[in-house]
JSON list of C-alpha atoms in Angstrom, two decimals:
[
{"chain": "A", "resi": 1, "resn": "UNK", "atom": "CA", "xyz": [2.34, 36.95, 279.06]},
{"chain": "A", "resi": 2, "resn": "UNK", "atom": "CA", "xyz": [4.94, 35.22, 281.20]},
{"chain": "A", "resi": 3, "resn": "UNK", "atom": "CA", "xyz": [8.16, 37.10, 281.90]},
{"chain": "A", "resi": 4, "resn": "UNK", "atom": "CA", "xyz": [11.50, 35.70, 280.80]},
{"chain": "A", "resi": 5, "resn": "UNK", "atom": "CA", "xyz": [12.87, 33.21, 283.32]},
{"chain": "A", "resi": 6, "resn": "UNK", "atom": "CA", "xyz": [15.58, 34.29, 285.73]},
{"chain": "A", "resi": 7, "resn": "UNK", "atom": "CA", "xyz": [18.45, 31.77, 285.81]},
{"chain": "A", "resi": 8, "resn": "UNK", "atom": "CA", "xyz": [21.19, 31.52, 288.41]},
{"chain": "A", "resi": 9, "resn": "UNK", "atom": "CA", "xyz": [23.91, 28.93, 288.86]},
{"chain": "A", "resi": 10, "resn": "UNK", "atom": "CA", "xyz": [25.83, 28.95, 292.12]},
{"chain": "A", "resi": 11, "resn": "UNK", "atom": "CA", "xyz": [28.83, 26.99, 293.33]},
{"chain": "A", "resi": 12, "resn": "UNK", "atom": "CA", "xyz": [28.01, 24.95, 296.44]},
{"chain": "A", "resi": 13, "resn": "UNK", "atom": "CA", "xyz": [30.07, 22.74, 298.73]},
{"chain": "A", "resi": 14, "resn": "UNK", "atom": "CA", "xyz": [28.83, 19.58, 296.99]},
{"chain": "A", "resi": 15, "resn": "UNK", "atom": "CA", "xyz": [28.41, 20.84, 293.42]},
{"chain": "A", "resi": 16, "resn": "UNK", "atom": "CA", "xyz": [26.20, 23.50, 291.92]},
{"chain": "A", "resi": 17, "resn": "UNK", "atom": "CA", "xyz": [22.72, 24.88, 292.49]},
{"chain": "A", "resi": 18, "resn": "UNK", "atom": "CA", "xyz": [20.75, 25.63, 289.33]},
{"chain": "A", "resi": 19, "resn": "UNK", "atom": "CA", "xyz": [17.77, 27.90, 290.03]},
{"chain": "A", "resi": 20, "resn": "UNK", "atom": "CA", "xyz": [15.17, 28.82, 287.43]},
{"chain": "A", "resi": 21, "resn": "UNK", "atom": "CA", "xyz": [12.54, 31.36, 288.44]},
{"chain": "A", "resi": 22, "resn": "UNK", "atom": "CA", "xyz": [9.57, 31.89, 286.17]},
{"chain": "A", "resi": 23, "resn": "UNK", "atom": "CA", "xyz": [5.95, 31.56, 287.31]},
{"chain": "A", "resi": 24, "resn": "UNK", "atom": "CA", "xyz": [7.48, 29.42, 290.08]},
{"chain": "A", "resi": 25, "resn": "UNK", "atom": "CA", "xyz": [10.95, 28.93, 291.52]},
{"chain": "A", "resi": 26, "resn": "UNK", "atom": "CA", "xyz": [12.78, 25.66, 290.86]},
{"chain": "A", "resi": 27, "resn": "UNK", "atom": "CA", "xyz": [16.11, 24.92, 292.55]},
{"chain": "A", "resi": 28, "resn": "UNK", "atom": "CA", "xyz": [18.07, 21.85, 291.48]},
{"chain": "A", "resi": 29, "resn": "UNK", "atom": "CA", "xyz": [21.16, 20.98, 293.53]},
{"chain": "A", "resi": 30, "resn": "UNK", "atom": "CA", "xyz": [23.44, 18.73, 291.52]},
{"chain": "A", "resi": 31, "resn": "UNK", "atom": "CA", "xyz": [26.84, 17.17, 292.07]},
{"chain": "A", "resi": 32, "resn": "UNK", "atom": "CA", "xyz": [29.83, 18.36, 290.07]},
{"chain": "A", "resi": 33, "resn": "UNK", "atom": "CA", "xyz": [29.82, 15.35, 287.75]},
{"chain": "A", "resi": 34, "resn": "UNK", "atom": "CA", "xyz": [26.20, 15.92, 286.77]},
{"chain": "A", "resi": 35, "resn": "UNK", "atom": "CA", "xyz": [26.78, 19.66, 286.26]},
{"chain": "A", "resi": 36, "resn": "UNK", "atom": "CA", "xyz": [29.76, 18.82, 284.02]},
{"chain": "A", "resi": 37, "resn": "UNK", "atom": "CA", "xyz": [27.65, 16.30, 282.07]},
{"chain": "A", "resi": 38, "resn": "UNK", "atom": "CA", "xyz": [24.88, 18.89, 281.63]},
{"chain": "A", "resi": 39, "resn": "UNK", "atom": "CA", "xyz": [27.37, 21.49, 280.40]},
{"chain": "A", "resi": 40, "resn": "UNK", "atom": "CA", "xyz": [28.86, 19.07, 277.86]},
{"chain": "A", "resi": 41, "resn": "UNK", "atom": "CA", "xyz": [25.39, 17.99, 276.68]},
{"chain": "A", "resi": 42, "resn": "UNK", "atom": "CA", "xyz": [24.26, 21.60, 276.19]},
{"chain": "A", "resi": 43, "resn": "UNK", "atom": "CA", "xyz": [27.46, 22.56, 274.35]},
{"chain": "A", "resi": 44, "resn": "UNK", "atom": "CA", "xyz": [27.34, 19.53, 272.05]},
{"chain": "A", "resi": 45, "resn": "UNK", "atom": "CA", "xyz": [23.63, 19.83, 271.32]},
{"chain": "A", "resi": 46, "resn": "UNK", "atom": "CA", "xyz": [23.95, 23.53, 270.50]},
{"chain": "A", "resi": 47, "resn": "UNK", "atom": "CA", "xyz": [26.90, 22.86, 268.18]},
{"chain": "A", "resi": 48, "resn": "UNK", "atom": "CA", "xyz": [25.55, 19.76, 266.41]},
{"chain": "A", "resi": 49, "resn": "UNK", "atom": "CA", "xyz": [21.78, 19.98, 266.83]},
{"chain": "A", "resi": 50, "resn": "UNK", "atom": "CA", "xyz": [21.81, 16.33, 267.90]},
{"chain": "A", "resi": 51, "resn": "UNK", "atom": "CA", "xyz": [20.07, 15.08, 271.02]},
{"chain": "A", "resi": 52, "resn": "UNK", "atom": "CA", "xyz": [22.45, 14.44, 273.91]},
{"chain": "A", "resi": 53, "resn": "UNK", "atom": "CA", "xyz": [21.48, 11.89, 276.55]},
{"chain": "A", "resi": 54, "resn": "UNK", "atom": "CA", "xyz": [23.84, 10.87, 279.36]},
{"chain": "A", "resi": 55, "resn": "UNK", "atom": "CA", "xyz": [22.63, 9.35, 282.61]},
{"chain": "A", "resi": 56, "resn": "UNK", "atom": "CA", "xyz": [20.14, 11.72, 284.22]},
{"chain": "A", "resi": 57, "resn": "UNK", "atom": "CA", "xyz": [20.64, 14.47, 281.60]},
{"chain": "A", "resi": 58, "resn": "UNK", "atom": "CA", "xyz": [18.82, 14.87, 278.28]},
{"chain": "A", "resi": 59, "resn": "UNK", "atom": "CA", "xyz": [19.14, 17.91, 275.99]},
{"chain": "A", "resi": 60, "resn": "UNK", "atom": "CA", "xyz": [17.57, 18.23, 272.54]},
{"chain": "A", "resi": 61, "resn": "UNK", "atom": "CA", "xyz": [16.77, 20.81, 269.91]},
{"chain": "A", "resi": 62, "resn": "UNK", "atom": "CA", "xyz": [13.03, 21.44, 270.25]},
{"chain": "A", "resi": 63, "resn": "UNK", "atom": "CA", "xyz": [12.77, 23.85, 267.32]},
{"chain": "A", "resi": 64, "resn": "UNK", "atom": "CA", "xyz": [14.88, 26.56, 265.75]},
{"chain": "A", "resi": 65, "resn": "UNK", "atom": "CA", "xyz": [16.08, 28.77, 268.60]},
{"chain": "A", "resi": 66, "resn": "UNK", "atom": "CA", "xyz": [14.82, 26.55, 271.43]},
{"chain": "A", "resi": 67, "resn": "UNK", "atom": "CA", "xyz": [16.07, 23.48, 273.29]},
{"chain": "A", "resi": 68, "resn": "UNK", "atom": "CA", "xyz": [14.43, 20.90, 275.50]},
{"chain": "A", "resi": 69, "resn": "UNK", "atom": "CA", "xyz": [15.95, 19.92, 278.80]},
{"chain": "A", "resi": 70, "resn": "UNK", "atom": "CA", "xyz": [15.22, 16.97, 281.07]},
{"chain": "A", "resi": 71, "resn": "UNK", "atom": "CA", "xyz": [17.02, 16.36, 284.37]},
{"chain": "A", "resi": 72, "resn": "UNK", "atom": "CA", "xyz": [16.61, 13.88, 287.19]},
{"chain": "A", "resi": 73, "resn": "UNK", "atom": "CA", "xyz": [18.14, 15.27, 290.38]},
{"chain": "A", "resi": 74, "resn": "UNK", "atom": "CA", "xyz": [17.91, 13.40, 293.68]},
{"chain": "A", "resi": 75, "resn": "UNK", "atom": "CA", "xyz": [14.99, 11.38, 292.38]},
{"chain": "A", "resi": 76, "resn": "UNK", "atom": "CA", "xyz": [13.10, 14.46, 291.15]},
{"chain": "A", "resi": 77, "resn": "UNK", "atom": "CA", "xyz": [12.36, 14.58, 287.42]},
{"chain": "A", "resi": 78, "resn": "UNK", "atom": "CA", "xyz": [12.07, 17.96, 285.67]},
{"chain": "A", "resi": 79, "resn": "UNK", "atom": "CA", "xyz": [11.41, 18.65, 282.01]},
{"chain": "A", "resi": 80, "resn": "UNK", "atom": "CA", "xyz": [11.23, 21.86, 280.03]},
{"chain": "A", "resi": 81, "resn": "UNK", "atom": "CA", "xyz": [10.14, 20.92, 276.50]},
{"chain": "A", "resi": 82, "resn": "UNK", "atom": "CA", "xyz": [11.22, 24.20, 274.86]},
{"chain": "A", "resi": 83, "resn": "UNK", "atom": "CA", "xyz": [13.54, 26.75, 276.48]},
{"chain": "A", "resi": 84, "resn": "UNK", "atom": "CA", "xyz": [14.77, 29.67, 274.40]},
{"chain": "A", "resi": 85, "resn": "UNK", "atom": "CA", "xyz": [18.39, 29.33, 273.30]},
{"chain": "A", "resi": 86, "resn": "UNK", "atom": "CA", "xyz": [19.47, 32.42, 275.31]},
{"chain": "A", "resi": 87, "resn": "UNK", "atom": "CA", "xyz": [18.24, 30.70, 278.50]},
{"chain": "A", "resi": 88, "resn": "UNK", "atom": "CA", "xyz": [20.13, 27.49, 277.69]},
{"chain": "A", "resi": 89, "resn": "UNK", "atom": "CA", "xyz": [23.24, 29.57, 276.96]},
{"chain": "A", "resi": 90, "resn": "UNK", "atom": "CA", "xyz": [22.80, 31.32, 280.30]},
{"chain": "A", "resi": 91, "resn": "UNK", "atom": "CA", "xyz": [22.66, 27.94, 282.06]},
{"chain": "A", "resi": 92, "resn": "UNK", "atom": "CA", "xyz": [25.82, 26.82, 280.22]},
{"chain": "A", "resi": 93, "resn": "UNK", "atom": "CA", "xyz": [27.65, 30.06, 281.07]},
{"chain": "A", "resi": 94, "resn": "UNK", "atom": "CA", "xyz": [26.64, 29.73, 284.73]},
{"chain": "A", "resi": 95, "resn": "UNK", "atom": "CA", "xyz": [27.78, 26.11, 284.84]},
{"chain": "A", "resi": 96, "resn": "UNK", "atom": "CA", "xyz": [31.14, 27.06, 283.31]},
{"chain": "A", "resi": 97, "resn": "UNK", "atom": "CA", "xyz": [31.62, 29.74, 285.93]},
{"chain": "A", "resi": 98, "resn": "UNK", "atom": "CA", "xyz": [30.61, 27.45, 288.80]},
{"chain": "A", "resi": 99, "resn": "UNK", "atom": "CA", "xyz": [32.83, 24.60, 287.60]},
{"chain": "A", "resi": 100, "resn": "UNK", "atom": "CA", "xyz": [35.98, 26.72, 287.15]}
]
């Protein structure tokens, strides 16, 4: 059994750093505009259930209680086909805090 992922979002000089640690550690530095786009996509998808695609950000409802997430950051493509809703909410909360 894999442990729940650890999610951190930190403010950086150029934007935010999203780090997801599960079986491996993934750090995605993104500019403010992309972090804002990701936050809006997550919020809208969670409210409407409709897929949100904008530039390098794609968020969709994978199943009840889980969302898919695809990001392209600095030429690196990352996809999580089904992340539990609490983890997506944690990303959104971290982005809100980092963007304030």
